[in-house]
CSV table of N, CA, C and O in Angstrom, one decimal:
chain,number,residue,atom,x,y,z
A,1,MET,N,0.8,-1.2,0.0
A,1,MET,CA,0.0,0.0,0.0
A,1,MET,C,0.9,1.2,0.0
A,1,MET,O,1.9,1.3,0.6
A,2,ALA,N,0.5,2.2,-0.7
A,2,ALA,CA,1.2,3.5,-0.8
A,2,ALA,C,1.2,4.2,0.5
A,2,ALA,O,0.2,4.2,1.2
A,3,ASP,N,2.2,4.9,0.8
A,3,ASP,CA,2.3,5.8,2.0
A,3,ASP,C,1.2,6.9,1.9
A,3,ASP,O,0.9,7.3,0.8
A,4,GLU,N,0.8,7.4,3.0
A,4,GLU,CA,-0.2,8.4,3.1
A,4,GLU,C,0.2,9.7,2.3
A,4,GLU,O,-0.6,10.3,1.6
A,5,ILE,N,1.5,10.0,2.4
A,5,ILE,CA,1.9,11.2,1.7
A,5,ILE,C,1.8,11.1,0.2
A,5,ILE,O,1.5,12.0,-0.5
A,6,VAL,N,2.1,9.9,-0.3
A,6,VAL,CA,2.0,9.6,-1.7
A,6,VAL,C,0.5,9.7,-2.2
A,6,VAL,O,0.2,10.3,-3.2
A,7,LEU,N,-0.4,9.2,-1.3
A,7,LEU,CA,-1.8,9.4,-1.6
A,7,LEU,C,-2.2,10.8,-1.6
A,7,LEU,O,-3.1,11.2,-2.5
A,8,GLU,N,-1.6,11.6,-0.8
A,8,GLU,CA,-2.0,13.1,-0.7
A,8,GLU,C,-1.5,13.7,-2.0
A,8,GLU,O,-2.2,14.6,-2.6
A,9,TRP,N,-0.3,13.4,-2.5
A,9,TRP,CA,0.2,13.9,-3.8
A,9,TRP,C,-0.7,13.5,-4.9
A,9,TRP,O,-1.0,14.3,-5.8
A,10,LEU,N,-1.2,12.2,-4.9
A,10,LEU,CA,-2.1,11.8,-6.0
A,10,LEU,C,-3.4,12.5,-5.9
A,10,LEU,O,-4.0,12.8,-6.9
A,11,ALA,N,-3.9,12.8,-4.7
A,11,ALA,CA,-5.1,13.6,-4.6
A,11,ALA,C,-4.9,15.0,-5.1
A,11,ALA,O,-5.9,15.5,-5.8
A,12,SER,N,-3.8,15.5,-5.0
A,12,SER,CA,-3.5,16.9,-5.5
A,12,SER,C,-3.4,16.8,-7.1
A,12,SER,O,-3.9,17.7,-7.7
A,13,VAL,N,-2.9,15.7,-7.6
A,13,VAL,CA,-2.9,15.5,-9.0
A,13,VAL,C,-4.4,15.5,-9.5
A,13,VAL,O,-4.7,16.1,-10.5
A,14,GLU,N,-5.2,14.7,-8.8
A,14,GLU,CA,-6.6,14.7,-9.2
A,14,GLU,C,-7.3,16.0,-9.2
A,14,GLU,O,-8.1,16.4,-10.1
A,15,LEU,N,-7.0,16.9,-8.2
A,15,LEU,CA,-7.5,18.2,-8.2
A,15,LEU,C,-7.1,19.0,-9.4
A,15,LEU,O,-7.9,19.7,-10.0
A,16,ASP,N,-5.8,18.9,-9.7
A,16,ASP,CA,-5.3,19.6,-10.9
A,16,ASP,C,-6.1,19.1,-12.2
A,16,ASP,O,-6.4,19.9,-13.1
A,17,LEU,N,-6.3,17.8,-12.3
A,17,LEU,CA,-7.0,17.3,-13.5
A,17,LEU,C,-8.4,17.7,-13.5
A,17,LEU,O,-9.0,18.0,-14.6
A,18,ARG,N,-9.0,17.8,-12.4
A,18,ARG,CA,-10.4,18.4,-12.3
A,18,ARG,C,-10.4,19.8,-12.8
A,18,ARG,O,-11.3,20.2,-13.6
A,19,THR,N,-9.4,20.6,-12.4
A,19,THR,CA,-9.3,22.0,-12.9
A,19,THR,C,-9.1,22.0,-14.4
A,19,THR,O,-9.7,22.9,-15.0
A,20,VAL,N,-8.3,21.1,-14.9
A,20,VAL,CA,-8.1,21.0,-16.3
A,20,VAL,C,-9.4,20.8,-17.0
A,20,VAL,O,-9.8,21.5,-18.0
A,21,ARG,N,-10.2,19.9,-16.6
A,21,ARG,CA,-11.5,19.6,-17.2
A,21,ARG,C,-12.4,20.8,-17.1
A,21,ARG,O,-13.1,21.1,-18.1
A,22,ASN,N,-12.4,21.5,-16.0
A,22,ASN,CA,-13.2,22.7,-15.9
A,22,ASN,C,-12.8,23.8,-16.8
A,22,ASN,O,-13.6,24.5,-17.4
A,23,CYS,N,-11.5,23.9,-17.0
A,23,CYS,CA,-10.9,25.0,-17.9
A,23,CYS,C,-11.2,24.6,-19.3
A,23,CYS,O,-11.3,25.5,-20.2
A,24,LEU,N,-11.3,23.4,-19.6
A,24,LEU,CA,-11.5,23.0,-21.0
A,24,LEU,C,-13.0,22.9,-21.4
A,24,LEU,O,-13.4,23.3,-22.5
A,25,PHE,N,-13.8,22.4,-20.5
A,25,PHE,CA,-15.2,22.1,-20.8
A,25,PHE,C,-16.2,23.0,-20.1
A,25,PHE,O,-17.4,22.7,-20.2
A,26,GLY,N,-15.7,24.0,-19.4
A,26,GLY,CA,-16.6,24.9,-18.7
A,26,GLY,C,-17.2,25.9,-19.6
A,26,GLY,O,-16.9,25.9,-20.8
A,27,PRO,N,-18.0,26.8,-19.1
A,27,PRO,CA,-18.7,27.8,-20.0
A,27,PRO,C,-17.8,28.8,-20.7
A,27,PRO,O,-18.1,29.3,-21.8
A,28,GLU,N,-16.6,29.0,-20.1
A,28,GLU,CA,-15.6,29.9,-20.8
A,28,GLU,C,-14.3,29.2,-20.8
A,28,GLU,O,-13.4,29.4,-20.0
A,29,PRO,N,-14.0,28.4,-21.8
A,29,PRO,CA,-12.8,27.6,-21.9
A,29,PRO,C,-11.5,28.5,-21.8
A,29,PRO,O,-11.5,29.6,-22.5
A,30,THR,N,-10.5,28.0,-21.1
A,30,THR,CA,-9.3,28.7,-21.0
A,30,THR,C,-8.1,27.7,-21.1
A,30,THR,O,-7.6,27.2,-20.2
A,31,PRO,N,-7.8,27.4,-22.4
A,31,PRO,CA,-6.8,26.3,-22.6
A,31,PRO,C,-5.4,26.6,-22.0
A,31,PRO,O,-4.8,25.7,-21.5
A,32,ILE,N,-5.0,27.9,-21.9
A,32,ILE,CA,-3.7,28.1,-21.3
A,32,ILE,C,-3.7,27.8,-19.8
A,32,ILE,O,-2.8,27.3,-19.2
A,33,SER,N,-4.8,28.1,-19.1
A,33,SER,CA,-4.9,27.7,-17.7
A,33,SER,C,-5.0,26.2,-17.6
A,33,SER,O,-4.4,25.6,-16.6
A,34,ALA,N,-5.7,25.6,-18.5
A,34,ALA,CA,-5.7,24.1,-18.5
A,34,ALA,C,-4.3,23.5,-18.7
A,34,ALA,O,-3.9,22.5,-18.0
A,35,ALA,N,-3.5,24.1,-19.6
A,35,ALA,CA,-2.2,23.7,-19.8
A,35,ALA,C,-1.3,23.8,-18.6
A,35,ALA,O,-0.5,22.9,-18.3
A,36,TYR,N,-1.5,24.9,-17.9
A,36,TYR,CA,-0.7,25.1,-16.6
A,36,TYR,C,-1.1,24.0,-15.6
A,36,TYR,O,-0.2,23.4,-15.0
A,37,HIS,N,-2.3,23.6,-15.5
A,37,HIS,CA,-2.7,22.6,-14.6
A,37,HIS,C,-2.3,21.2,-15.0
A,37,HIS,O,-2.1,20.3,-14.2
A,38,CYS,N,-2.2,21.0,-16.4
A,38,CYS,CA,-1.6,19.8,-16.9
A,38,CYS,C,-0.2,19.6,-16.4
A,38,CYS,O,0.3,18.6,-15.9
A,39,GLN,N,0.6,20.7,-16.5
A,39,GLN,CA,2.0,20.7,-16.1
A,39,GLN,C,2.0,20.4,-14.6
A,39,GLN,O,2.8,19.6,-14.1
A,40,GLN,N,1.2,21.1,-13.8
A,40,GLN,CA,1.2,20.9,-12.4
A,40,GLN,C,0.8,19.4,-12.0
A,40,GLN,O,1.5,18.8,-11.2
A,41,ALA,N,-0.1,18.9,-12.7
A,41,ALA,CA,-0.5,17.5,-12.5
A,41,ALA,C,0.7,16.5,-12.8
A,41,ALA,O,1.0,15.6,-12.0
A,42,ALA,N,1.3,16.8,-13.9
A,42,ALA,CA,2.5,15.9,-14.3
A,42,ALA,C,3.6,16.1,-13.3
A,42,ALA,O,4.3,15.1,-12.9
A,43,GLU,N,3.9,17.3,-12.9
A,43,GLU,CA,5.0,17.5,-11.9
A,43,GLU,C,4.7,16.8,-10.6
A,43,GLU,O,5.5,16.1,-10.0
A,44,LYS,N,3.4,16.9,-10.1
A,44,LYS,CA,3.1,16.3,-8.8
A,44,LYS,C,3.0,14.8,-9.0
A,44,LYS,O,3.4,14.0,-8.0
A,45,LEU,N,2.7,14.3,-10.1
A,45,LEU,CA,2.7,12.8,-10.4
A,45,LEU,C,4.2,12.3,-10.3
A,45,LEU,O,4.4,11.3,-9.7
A,46,ALA,N,5.1,13.0,-10.9
A,46,ALA,CA,6.5,12.7,-10.8
A,46,ALA,C,7.0,12.7,-9.4
A,46,ALA,O,7.7,11.8,-8.9
A,47,LYS,N,6.6,13.7,-8.6
A,47,LYS,CA,7.0,13.8,-7.2
A,47,LYS,C,6.4,12.7,-6.4
A,47,LYS,O,7.1,12.2,-5.5
A,48,ALA,N,5.2,12.3,-6.7
A,48,ALA,CA,4.6,11.1,-6.0
A,48,ALA,C,5.4,9.9,-6.2
A,48,ALA,O,5.6,9.1,-5.3
A,49,VAL,N,5.8,9.7,-7.4
A,49,VAL,CA,6.6,8.5,-7.8
A,49,VAL,C,8.0,8.5,-7.1
A,49,VAL,O,8.4,7.5,-6.5
A,50,LEU,N,8.6,9.7,-7.1
A,50,LEU,CA,9.8,9.9,-6.4
A,50,LEU,C,9.7,9.5,-4.9
A,50,LEU,O,10.5,8.8,-4.3
A,51,ILE,N,8.7,10.1,-4.3
A,51,ILE,CA,8.5,9.8,-2.8
A,51,ILE,C,8.2,8.4,-2.6
A,51,ILE,O,8.8,7.8,-1.6
A,52,SER,N,7.4,7.7,-3.5
A,52,SER,CA,7.2,6.3,-3.3
A,52,SER,C,8.4,5.5,-3.4
A,52,SER,O,8.5,4.3,-3.0
A,53,SER,N,9.4,6.0,-4.1
A,53,SER,CA,10.7,5.4,-4.3
A,53,SER,C,11.8,5.7,-3.3
A,53,SER,O,12.9,5.4,-3.4
A,54,GLY,N,11.3,6.5,-2.3
A,54,GLY,CA,12.2,6.9,-1.2
A,54,GLY,C,13.1,8.1,-1.5
A,54,GLY,O,14.1,8.3,-0.9
A,55,ILE,N,12.7,8.8,-2.5
A,55,ILE,CA,13.5,10.0,-3.0
A,55,ILE,C,12.8,11.3,-2.6
A,55,ILE,O,11.6,11.4,-3.0
A,56,HIS,N,13.4,12.2,-1.9
A,56,HIS,CA,12.8,13.4,-1.5
A,56,HIS,C,12.9,14.4,-2.7
A,56,HIS,O,14.1,14.7,-3.1
A,57,PRO,N,11.8,14.7,-3.4
A,57,PRO,CA,11.9,15.5,-4.6
A,57,PRO,C,12.4,16.9,-4.3
A,57,PRO,O,12.1,17.6,-3.3
A,58,ARG,N,13.2,17.4,-5.3
A,58,ARG,CA,13.6,18.8,-5.2
A,58,ARG,C,12.5,19.8,-5.5
A,58,ARG,O,11.5,19.4,-6.1
A,59,LYS,N,12.6,21.0,-5.1
A,59,LYS,CA,11.6,22.0,-5.4
A,59,LYS,C,12.0,22.5,-6.8
A,59,LYS,O,12.9,23.3,-7.1
A,60,SER,N,11.2,21.9,-7.8
A,60,SER,CA,11.5,22.2,-9.2
A,60,SER,C,10.2,22.0,-10.0
A,60,SER,O,9.4,21.2,-9.6
A,61,HIS,N,10.1,22.8,-11.0
A,61,HIS,CA,9.0,22.6,-12.0
A,61,HIS,C,9.4,21.8,-13.2
A,61,HIS,O,8.6,21.5,-14.0
A,62,ASP,N,10.7,21.5,-13.2
A,62,ASP,CA,11.3,20.8,-14.4
A,62,ASP,C,11.1,19.3,-14.3
A,62,ASP,O,11.7,18.6,-13.6
A,63,ILE,N,10.1,18.8,-15.0
A,63,ILE,CA,9.7,17.4,-15.0
A,63,ILE,C,10.8,16.5,-15.4
A,63,ILE,O,11.0,15.5,-14.8
A,64,ALA,N,11.6,16.9,-16.4
A,64,ALA,CA,12.7,16.0,-16.8
A,64,ALA,C,13.7,15.8,-15.7
A,64,ALA,O,14.2,14.7,-15.5
A,65,LYS,N,14.0,16.9,-15.1
A,65,LYS,CA,15.0,16.8,-14.0
A,65,LYS,C,14.5,16.0,-12.8
A,65,LYS,O,15.2,15.2,-12.2
A,66,LEU,N,13.2,16.1,-12.5
A,66,LEU,CA,12.6,15.3,-11.5
A,66,LEU,C,12.6,13.8,-11.8
A,66,LEU,O,13.1,13.0,-11.0
A,67,VAL,N,12.2,13.5,-13.0
A,67,VAL,CA,12.2,12.1,-13.5
A,67,VAL,C,13.6,11.5,-13.6
A,67,VAL,O,13.8,10.4,-13.3
A,68,ALA,N,14.6,12.4,-13.9
A,68,ALA,CA,15.9,11.9,-14.0
A,68,ALA,C,16.5,11.4,-12.6
A,68,ALA,O,17.5,10.7,-12.6
A,69,GLU,N,15.8,11.8,-11.6
A,69,GLU,CA,16.3,11.3,-10.2
A,69,GLU,C,15.9,9.9,-10.0
A,69,GLU,O,16.4,9.2,-9.1
A,70,LEU,N,15.0,9.3,-10.8
A,70,LEU,CA,14.7,7.9,-10.7
A,70,LEU,C,15.8,7.1,-11.4
A,70,LEU,O,16.4,7.5,-12.4
A,71,GLU,N,16.0,5.9,-11.0
A,71,GLU,CA,16.9,5.0,-11.6
A,71,GLU,C,16.5,4.8,-13.1
A,71,GLU,O,15.3,4.7,-13.4
A,72,PRO,N,17.5,4.7,-14.0
A,72,PRO,CA,17.1,4.5,-15.4
A,72,PRO,C,16.2,3.3,-15.7
A,72,PRO,O,15.4,3.3,-16.6
A,73,SER,N,16.3,2.3,-14.8
A,73,SER,CA,15.4,1.1,-15.0
A,73,SER,C,14.1,1.2,-14.3
A,73,SER,O,13.3,0.2,-14.4
A,74,HIS,N,13.8,2.3,-13.6
A,74,HIS,CA,12.6,2.4,-12.9
A,74,HIS,C,11.4,2.2,-13.8
A,74,HIS,O,11.3,2.9,-14.9
A,75,ALA,N,10.4,1.4,-13.4
A,75,ALA,CA,9.3,1.1,-14.3
A,75,ALA,C,8.4,2.3,-14.7
A,75,ALA,O,7.8,2.3,-15.8
A,76,MET,N,8.4,3.3,-13.9
A,76,MET,CA,7.5,4.5,-14.2
A,76,MET,C,8.3,5.6,-15.0
A,76,MET,O,7.6,6.5,-15.5
A,77,ARG,N,9.6,5.5,-15.1
A,77,ARG,CA,10.3,6.5,-15.8
A,77,ARG,C,9.8,6.6,-17.3
A,77,ARG,O,9.7,7.7,-17.8
A,78,GLN,N,9.6,5.5,-18.0
A,78,GLN,CA,9.1,5.6,-19.4
A,78,GLN,C,7.8,6.2,-19.5
A,78,GLN,O,7.5,6.8,-20.6
A,79,PHE,N,6.9,6.2,-18.5
A,79,PHE,CA,5.6,6.8,-18.6
A,79,PHE,C,5.7,8.3,-18.2
A,79,PHE,O,5.0,9.1,-18.8
A,80,LEU,N,6.6,8.7,-17.3
A,80,LEU,CA,6.7,10.0,-16.9
A,80,LEU,C,7.5,11.0,-17.8
A,80,LEU,O,7.2,12.1,-17.9
A,81,MET,N,8.6,10.4,-18.3
A,81,MET,CA,9.5,11.3,-19.1
A,81,MET,C,8.8,12.0,-20.3
A,81,MET,O,9.1,13.2,-20.5
A,82,PRO,N,7.9,11.4,-21.0
A,82,PRO,CA,7.2,12.2,-22.1
A,82,PRO,C,6.5,13.4,-21.6
A,82,PRO,O,6.2,14.4,-22.4
A,83,LEU,N,6.1,13.4,-20.3
A,83,LEU,CA,5.3,14.5,-19.8
A,83,LEU,C,6.2,15.8,-19.6
A,83,LEU,O,5.7,16.9,-19.3
A,84,ALA,N,7.5,15.6,-19.7
A,84,ALA,CA,8.5,16.7,-19.5
A,84,ALA,C,8.2,17.8,-20.5
A,84,ALA,O,8.5,19.0,-20.2
A,85,ARG,N,7.6,17.5,-21.6
A,85,ARG,CA,7.3,18.6,-22.6
A,85,ARG,C,6.3,19.6,-22.1
A,85,ARG,O,6.2,20.7,-22.7
A,86,LEU,N,5.7,19.3,-21.0
A,86,LEU,CA,4.7,20.2,-20.4
A,86,LEU,C,5.4,21.2,-19.5
A,86,LEU,O,4.8,22.2,-19.0
A,87,THR,N,6.7,21.0,-19.1
A,87,THR,CA,7.4,21.9,-18.2
A,87,THR,C,7.2,23.4,-18.5
A,87,THR,O,6.9,24.1,-17.6
A,88,PRO,N,7.4,23.8,-19.7
A,88,PRO,CA,7.3,25.3,-19.9
A,88,PRO,C,6.0,25.9,-19.6
A,88,PRO,O,5.9,27.1,-19.3
A,89,PHE,N,4.9,25.1,-19.5
A,89,PHE,CA,3.6,25.7,-19.1
A,89,PHE,C,3.5,26.1,-17.6
A,89,PHE,O,2.5,26.6,-17.2
A,90,ALA,N,4.6,25.8,-16.9
A,90,ALA,CA,4.6,26.3,-15.5
A,90,ALA,C,4.7,27.8,-15.5
A,90,ALA,O,4.4,28.4,-14.5
A,91,TRP,N,5.3,28.3,-16.5
A,91,TRP,CA,5.4,29.8,-16.6
A,91,TRP,C,5.1,30.4,-17.9
A,91,TRP,O,4.6,31.5,-18.0
A,92,THR,N,5.5,29.8,-19.0
A,92,THR,CA,5.3,30.4,-20.3
A,92,THR,C,3.8,30.7,-20.6
A,92,THR,O,2.9,29.9,-20.3
A,93,LEU,N,3.5,31.8,-21.1
A,93,LEU,CA,2.2,32.3,-21.4
A,93,LEU,C,1.3,32.7,-20.2
A,93,LEU,O,0.2,33.2,-20.4
A,94,ARG,N,1.8,32.4,-19.0
A,94,ARG,CA,1.1,32.8,-17.8
A,94,ARG,C,1.5,34.2,-17.3
A,94,ARG,O,0.7,34.8,-16.6
A,95,TYR,N,2.6,34.6,-17.7
A,95,TYR,CA,3.1,35.9,-17.3
A,95,TYR,C,3.6,36.7,-18.5
A,95,TYR,O,4.2,36.1,-19.4
A,96,PRO,N,3.5,38.0,-18.5
A,96,PRO,CA,4.1,38.8,-19.6
A,96,PRO,C,5.6,38.5,-19.6
A,96,PRO,O,6.2,38.3,-18.6
A,97,SER,N,6.2,38.5,-20.8
A,97,SER,CA,7.6,38.3,-20.9
A,97,SER,C,8.3,39.2,-21.9
A,97,SER,O,7.7,39.5,-23.0
A,98,LEU,N,9.5,39.5,-21.6
A,98,LEU,CA,10.3,40.3,-22.6
A,98,LEU,C,11.1,39.4,-23.5
A,98,LEU,O,11.7,39.9,-24.5
A,99,ASP,N,11.1,38.1,-23.2
A,99,ASP,CA,11.8,37.1,-24.0
A,99,ASP,C,11.0,36.9,-25.3
A,99,ASP,O,9.9,36.5,-25.3
A,100,PRO,N,11.7,37.2,-26.5
A,100,PRO,CA,10.9,37.1,-27.7
A,100,PRO,C,10.5,35.6,-28.0
A,100,PRO,O,9.4,35.4,-28.6
A,101,MET,N,11.2,34.7,-27.5
A,101,MET,CA,10.8,33.3,-27.8
A,101,MET,C,9.6,32.9,-27.0
A,101,MET,O,8.7,32.3,-27.5
A,102,GLU,N,9.5,33.4,-25.7
A,102,GLU,CA,8.3,33.1,-24.9
A,102,GLU,C,7.1,34.0,-25.5
A,102,GLU,O,6.0,33.5,-25.5
A,103,ALA,N,7.4,35.2,-25.9
A,103,ALA,CA,6.3,36.0,-26.4
A,103,ALA,C,5.7,35.5,-27.7
A,103,ALA,O,4.6,35.7,-28.0
A,104,ALA,N,6.6,34.8,-28.4
A,104,ALA,CA,6.1,34.2,-29.7
A,104,ALA,C,5.4,32.9,-29.5
A,104,ALA,O,4.8,32.4,-30.5
A,105,ALA,N,5.5,32.3,-28.3
A,105,ALA,CA,4.8,31.0,-28.1
A,105,ALA,C,3.3,31.1,-28.3
A,105,ALA,O,2.7,32.2,-28.0
A,106,SER,N,2.7,30.1,-28.9
A,106,SER,CA,1.3,30.2,-29.1
A,106,SER,C,0.5,29.4,-28.0
A,106,SER,O,1.0,28.4,-27.5
A,107,GLU,N,-0.6,29.9,-27.8
A,107,GLU,CA,-1.5,29.2,-26.8
A,107,GLU,C,-1.9,27.9,-27.3
A,107,GLU,O,-2.3,27.8,-28.5
A,108,PRO,N,-1.9,26.8,-26.5
A,108,PRO,CA,-2.4,25.5,-27.0
A,108,PRO,C,-3.9,25.5,-27.3
A,108,PRO,O,-4.6,26.3,-26.7
A,109,SER,N,-4.3,24.7,-28.2
A,109,SER,CA,-5.7,24.6,-28.5
A,109,SER,C,-6.4,23.7,-27.5
A,109,SER,O,-5.7,22.9,-26.7
A,110,ILE,N,-7.7,23.7,-27.5
A,110,ILE,CA,-8.5,22.8,-26.6
A,110,ILE,C,-8.2,21.4,-27.0
A,110,ILE,O,-8.0,20.5,-26.1
A,111,ALA,N,-8.0,21.1,-28.2
A,111,ALA,CA,-7.7,19.7,-28.7
A,111,ALA,C,-6.3,19.3,-28.2
A,111,ALA,O,-6.2,18.1,-27.7
A,112,ASP,N,-5.3,20.2,-28.2
A,112,ASP,CA,-4.0,19.9,-27.7
A,112,ASP,C,-4.1,19.5,-26.2
A,112,ASP,O,-3.6,18.4,-25.8
A,113,VAL,N,-4.7,20.3,-25.4
A,113,VAL,CA,-4.8,20.1,-24.0
A,113,VAL,C,-5.7,18.9,-23.6
A,113,VAL,O,-5.3,18.2,-22.7
A,114,THR,N,-6.7,18.7,-24.4
A,114,THR,CA,-7.5,17.5,-24.2
A,114,THR,C,-6.7,16.2,-24.4
A,114,THR,O,-6.8,15.2,-23.6
A,115,ALA,N,-5.8,16.2,-25.4
A,115,ALA,CA,-4.9,15.1,-25.6
A,115,ALA,C,-4.0,14.9,-24.4
A,115,ALA,O,-3.7,13.8,-24.0
A,116,TRP,N,-3.4,16.0,-23.9
A,116,TRP,CA,-2.5,15.9,-22.8
A,116,TRP,C,-3.3,15.4,-21.6
A,116,TRP,O,-2.7,14.6,-20.8
A,117,LEU,N,-4.5,15.8,-21.4
A,117,LEU,CA,-5.3,15.3,-20.3
A,117,LEU,C,-5.5,13.8,-20.3
A,117,LEU,O,-5.3,13.1,-19.3
A,118,GLU,N,-5.8,13.3,-21.5
A,118,GLU,CA,-5.9,11.8,-21.7
A,118,GLU,C,-4.6,11.1,-21.4
A,118,GLU,O,-4.6,10.1,-20.8
A,119,GLU,N,-3.5,11.7,-21.9
A,119,GLU,CA,-2.2,11.1,-21.6
A,119,GLU,C,-1.9,11.0,-20.1
A,119,GLU,O,-1.4,10.0,-19.6
A,120,ILE,N,-2.1,12.1,-19.5
A,120,ILE,CA,-1.9,12.2,-18.0
A,120,ILE,C,-2.7,11.2,-17.3
A,120,ILE,O,-2.3,10.5,-16.4
A,121,ASN,N,-4.0,11.1,-17.7
A,121,ASN,CA,-4.9,10.1,-17.1
A,121,ASN,C,-4.3,8.7,-17.2
A,121,ASN,O,-4.4,7.9,-16.3
A,122,SER,N,-3.7,8.4,-18.4
A,122,SER,CA,-3.1,7.1,-18.6
A,122,SER,C,-2.0,6.8,-17.7
A,122,SER,O,-1.8,5.8,-17.1
A,123,VAL,N,-1.2,7.9,-17.5
A,123,VAL,CA,0.0,7.8,-16.6
A,123,VAL,C,-0.5,7.6,-15.2
A,123,VAL,O,0.1,6.8,-14.4
A,124,VAL,N,-1.5,8.3,-14.8
A,124,VAL,CA,-2.0,8.2,-13.4
A,124,VAL,C,-2.4,6.7,-13.2
A,124,VAL,O,-2.1,6.1,-12.2
A,125,ARG,N,-3.1,6.1,-14.2
A,125,ARG,CA,-3.5,4.7,-14.1
A,125,ARG,C,-2.3,3.8,-13.9
A,125,ARG,O,-2.3,2.8,-13.1
A,126,ALA,N,-1.3,4.1,-14.7
A,126,ALA,CA,-0.1,3.2,-14.6
A,126,ALA,C,0.6,3.4,-13.3
A,126,ALA,O,1.1,2.4,-12.7
A,127,VAL,N,0.6,4.6,-12.8
A,127,VAL,CA,1.3,4.8,-11.4
A,127,VAL,C,0.4,4.1,-10.4
A,127,VAL,O,1.0,3.4,-9.5
A,128,GLU,N,-0.9,4.2,-10.4
A,128,GLU,CA,-1.7,3.6,-9.4
A,128,GLU,C,-1.5,2.1,-9.5
A,128,GLU,O,-1.4,1.4,-8.4
A,129,GLU,N,-1.5,1.5,-10.7
A,129,GLU,CA,-1.2,0.1,-10.8
A,129,GLU,C,0.1,-0.3,-10.2
A,129,GLU,O,0.2,-1.3,-9.5
A,130,TYR,N,1.1,0.5,-10.6
A,130,TYR,CA,2.5,0.2,-10.0
A,130,TYR,C,2.5,0.3,-8.5
A,130,TYR,O,3.2,-0.6,-7.9
A,131,LEU,N,1.8,1.2,-7.9
A,131,LEU,CA,1.8,1.4,-6.5
A,131,LEU,C,0.8,0.4,-5.8
A,131,LEU,O,0.8,0.3,-4.6
A,132,GLY,N,-0.1,-0.3,-6.6
A,132,GLY,CA,-1.0,-1.2,-6.0
A,132,GLY,C,-2.1,-0.5,-5.3
A,132,GLY,O,-2.6,-1.0,-4.3
A,133,ILE,N,-2.6,0.6,-5.8
A,133,ILE,CA,-3.7,1.3,-5.2
A,133,ILE,C,-4.9,1.3,-6.1
A,133,ILE,O,-4.8,1.1,-7.3
A,134,ALA,N,-6.1,1.5,-5.5
A,134,ALA,CA,-7.3,1.5,-6.3
A,134,ALA,C,-7.3,2.7,-7.3
A,134,ALA,O,-6.8,3.8,-7.0
A,135,PRO,N,-7.8,2.4,-8.5
A,135,PRO,CA,-7.8,3.5,-9.5
A,135,PRO,C,-8.6,4.7,-9.0
A,135,PRO,O,-9.6,4.6,-8.4
A,136,SER,N,-8.1,5.9,-9.5
A,136,SER,CA,-8.9,7.1,-9.2
A,136,SER,C,-10.0,7.3,-10.2
A,136,SER,O,-10.1,6.4,-11.2
A,137,ARG,N,-10.7,8.3,-10.2
A,137,ARG,CA,-11.8,8.6,-11.1
A,137,ARG,C,-11.3,9.2,-12.4
A,137,ARG,O,-12.1,9.4,-13.3
A,138,THR,N,-10.0,9.5,-12.6
A,138,THR,CA,-9.5,10.2,-13.8
A,138,THR,C,-9.7,9.4,-15.0
A,138,THR,O,-9.8,8.3,-15.1
C-alpha cells in the first residue's frame, strides 16, 4: 500500500486534473490555464513516484530533472518522461515576458490540452497500478 503522503500527492494530481476539465469544458474555456494545470499534475505525479521510491523531490517545476532522479530502469520512468514537454507551461504564457521566444509562443488549443489530459490520465492509471492502489476517477 502506498504511503499516506503519496496518496496526498495523488489527490493533488486529481484536483489539478479536475481543474483542467473545468478549464476545457466549462462555459468559458481557458486552454492556457488548463495547460498550466496539466503541467502541475504531471509535476506532482513525478513527485509522488519519487516519494514512493524513497527519494525526496527537489523544489522544481522541471519534470525531466525530477524524473531523472529515478533509476534508469525504474518502471515509471518511461511513462513520466514524455510529460516533460509540459514543463514550460509552469510559466510560459502565464506571465508577460520580454523574452521574444516566450512572447512568440502560441497558446495551445483545446484539442491539444484534451490530448494531454488523456495522456496524463493514462500515466495516473499506470502509477496507481504500479503502487497497487485503487484506481482514481481520472
